[in-house]
mmCIF file of C-alpha atoms in Angstrom:
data_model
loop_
_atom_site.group_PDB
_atom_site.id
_atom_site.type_symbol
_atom_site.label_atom_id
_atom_site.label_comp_id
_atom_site.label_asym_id
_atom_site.label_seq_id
_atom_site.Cartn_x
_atom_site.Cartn_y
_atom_site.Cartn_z
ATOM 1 C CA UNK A 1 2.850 -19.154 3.069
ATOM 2 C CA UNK A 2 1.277 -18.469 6.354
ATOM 3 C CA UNK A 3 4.389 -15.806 7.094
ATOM 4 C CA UNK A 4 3.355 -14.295 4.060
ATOM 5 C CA UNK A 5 -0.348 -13.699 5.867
ATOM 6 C CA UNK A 6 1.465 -12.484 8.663
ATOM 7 C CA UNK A 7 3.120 -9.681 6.845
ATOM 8 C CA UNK A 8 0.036 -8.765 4.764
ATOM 9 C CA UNK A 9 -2.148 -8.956 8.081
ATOM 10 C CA UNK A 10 0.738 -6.618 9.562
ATOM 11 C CA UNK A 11 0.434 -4.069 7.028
ATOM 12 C CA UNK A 12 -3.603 -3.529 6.904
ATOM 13 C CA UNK A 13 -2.788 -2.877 11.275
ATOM 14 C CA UNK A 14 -0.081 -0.602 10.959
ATOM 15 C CA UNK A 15 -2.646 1.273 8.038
ATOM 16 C CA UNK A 16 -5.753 0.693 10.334
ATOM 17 C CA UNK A 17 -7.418 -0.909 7.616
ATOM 18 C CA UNK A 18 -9.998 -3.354 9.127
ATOM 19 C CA UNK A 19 -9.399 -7.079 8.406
ATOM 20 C CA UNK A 20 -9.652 -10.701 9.820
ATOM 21 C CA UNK A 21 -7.641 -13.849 9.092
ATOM 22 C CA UNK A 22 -9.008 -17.454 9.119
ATOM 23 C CA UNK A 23 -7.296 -19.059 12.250
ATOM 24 C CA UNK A 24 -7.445 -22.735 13.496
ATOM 25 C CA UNK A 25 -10.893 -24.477 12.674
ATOM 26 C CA UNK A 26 -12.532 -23.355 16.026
ATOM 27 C CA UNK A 27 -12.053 -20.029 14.982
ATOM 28 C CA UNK A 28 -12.862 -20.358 11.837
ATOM 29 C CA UNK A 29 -16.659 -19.559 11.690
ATOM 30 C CA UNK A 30 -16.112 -16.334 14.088
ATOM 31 C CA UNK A 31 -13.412 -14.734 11.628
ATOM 32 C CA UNK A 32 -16.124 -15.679 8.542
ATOM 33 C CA UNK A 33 -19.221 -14.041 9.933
ATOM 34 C CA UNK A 34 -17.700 -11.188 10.693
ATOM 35 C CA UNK A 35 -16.250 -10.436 7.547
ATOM 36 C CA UNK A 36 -19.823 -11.100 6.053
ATOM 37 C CA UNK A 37 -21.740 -9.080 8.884
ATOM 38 C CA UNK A 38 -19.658 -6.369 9.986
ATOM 39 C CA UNK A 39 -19.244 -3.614 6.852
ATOM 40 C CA UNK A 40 -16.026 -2.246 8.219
ATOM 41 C CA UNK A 41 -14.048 -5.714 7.515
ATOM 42 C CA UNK A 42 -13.133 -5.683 4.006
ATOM 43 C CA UNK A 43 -10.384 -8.078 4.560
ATOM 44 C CA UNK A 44 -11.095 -11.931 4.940
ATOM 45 C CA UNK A 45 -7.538 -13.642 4.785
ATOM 46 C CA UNK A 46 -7.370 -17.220 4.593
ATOM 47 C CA UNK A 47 -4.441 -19.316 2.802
ATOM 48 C CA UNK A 48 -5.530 -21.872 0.092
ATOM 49 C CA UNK A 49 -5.300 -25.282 1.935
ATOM 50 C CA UNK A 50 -8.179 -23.568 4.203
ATOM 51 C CA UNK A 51 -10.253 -21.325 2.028
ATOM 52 C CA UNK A 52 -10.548 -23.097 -0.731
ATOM 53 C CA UNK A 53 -13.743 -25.838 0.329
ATOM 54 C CA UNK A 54 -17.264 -25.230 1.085
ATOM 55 C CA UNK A 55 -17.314 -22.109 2.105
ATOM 56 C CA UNK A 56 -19.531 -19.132 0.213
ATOM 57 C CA UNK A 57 -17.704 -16.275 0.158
ATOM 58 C CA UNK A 58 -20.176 -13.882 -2.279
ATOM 59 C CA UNK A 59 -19.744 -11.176 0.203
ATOM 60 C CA UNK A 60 -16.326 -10.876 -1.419
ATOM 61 C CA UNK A 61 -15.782 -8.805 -4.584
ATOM 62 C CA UNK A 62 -11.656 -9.309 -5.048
ATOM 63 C CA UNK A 63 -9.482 -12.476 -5.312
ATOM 64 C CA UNK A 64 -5.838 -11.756 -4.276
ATOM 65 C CA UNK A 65 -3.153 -14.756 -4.851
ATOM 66 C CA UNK A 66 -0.354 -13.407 -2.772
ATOM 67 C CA UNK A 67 1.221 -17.507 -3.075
ATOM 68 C CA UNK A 68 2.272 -19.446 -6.278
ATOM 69 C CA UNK A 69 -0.376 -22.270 -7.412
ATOM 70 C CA UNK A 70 0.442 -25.271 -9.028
ATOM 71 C CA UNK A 71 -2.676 -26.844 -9.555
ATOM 72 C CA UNK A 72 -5.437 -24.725 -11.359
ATOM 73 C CA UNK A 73 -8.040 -26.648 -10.218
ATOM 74 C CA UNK A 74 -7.419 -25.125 -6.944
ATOM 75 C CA UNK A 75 -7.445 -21.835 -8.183
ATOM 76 C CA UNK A 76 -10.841 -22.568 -9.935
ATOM 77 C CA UNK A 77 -12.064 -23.814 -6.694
ATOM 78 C CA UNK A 78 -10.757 -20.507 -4.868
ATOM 79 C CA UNK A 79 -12.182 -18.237 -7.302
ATOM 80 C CA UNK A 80 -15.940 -19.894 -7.185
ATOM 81 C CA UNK A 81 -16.146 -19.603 -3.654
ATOM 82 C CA UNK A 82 -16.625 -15.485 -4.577
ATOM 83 C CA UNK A 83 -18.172 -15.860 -7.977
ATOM 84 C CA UNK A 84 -21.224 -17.818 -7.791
ATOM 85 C CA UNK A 85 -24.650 -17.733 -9.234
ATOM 86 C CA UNK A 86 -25.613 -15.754 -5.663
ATOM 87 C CA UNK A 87 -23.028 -13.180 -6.462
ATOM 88 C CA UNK A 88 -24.430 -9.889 -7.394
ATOM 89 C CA UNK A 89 -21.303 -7.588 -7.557
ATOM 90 C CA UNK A 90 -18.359 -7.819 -10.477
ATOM 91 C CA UNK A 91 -15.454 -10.454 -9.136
ATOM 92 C CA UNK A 92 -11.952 -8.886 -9.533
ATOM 93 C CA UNK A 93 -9.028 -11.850 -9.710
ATOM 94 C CA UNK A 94 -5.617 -10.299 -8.510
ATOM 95 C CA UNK A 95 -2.514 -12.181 -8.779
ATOM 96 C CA UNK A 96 1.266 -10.971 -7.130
ATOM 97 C CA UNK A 97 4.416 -12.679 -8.167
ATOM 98 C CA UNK A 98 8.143 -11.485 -7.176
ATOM 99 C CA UNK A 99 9.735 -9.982 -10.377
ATOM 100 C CA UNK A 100 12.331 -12.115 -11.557
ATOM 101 C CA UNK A 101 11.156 -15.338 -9.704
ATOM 102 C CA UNK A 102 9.364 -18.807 -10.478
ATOM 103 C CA UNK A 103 6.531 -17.128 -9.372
ATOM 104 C CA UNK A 104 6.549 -14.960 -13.198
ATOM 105 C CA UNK A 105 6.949 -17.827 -15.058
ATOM 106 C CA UNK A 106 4.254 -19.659 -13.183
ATOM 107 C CA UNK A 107 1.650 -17.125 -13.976
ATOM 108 C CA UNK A 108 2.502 -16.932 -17.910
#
């Protein structure tokens, strides 16, 4: 699912829309406070298998699944990095799927 990133990261360039992807680990804590420090970054991507443990994103306000999960608890896990007691904004939880795909019947 990192091509997936790829594409997504792509698309906020080409529509100058300011964003930052989680890289390898050394880069990890650079791409994280500057999504939480710099206003103009809306856009912290990060695939599951990274994003999902001990880090505190309440600086966040949206959730967007753009890959298929299997386990829920994962999802959970995701989810409460952005809503947390600390949290003081609503949490929005979007989720994409491919009409017509595995991805549909995953998500019903």
């Amino acid at each position: 699912w990192e091509n997936m990133l790829d594409i997504i990261m792509a698309a906020f360039n080409m529509n100058e829309i300011p964003a930052v992807r989680l890289g390898p680990q050394g880069k990890l804590d650079a791409a994280l406070d500057l999504f939480k420090r710099d206003k103009q970054v809306r856009v912290l991507l990060m695939p599951l298998a990274r994003g999902a443990n001990g880090i505190n994103l309440t600086a966040a306000q949206h959730v967007m699944f753009v890959e298929p999960l299997l386990n829920p608890a994962v999802e959970a896990q995701a989810i409460g990095r952005v809503h947390r007691i600390s949290q003081t904004k609503p949490t929005t939880i979007h989720r994409f799927a491919v009409a017509d795909s595995i991805e549909v019947a995953l998500l019903a």
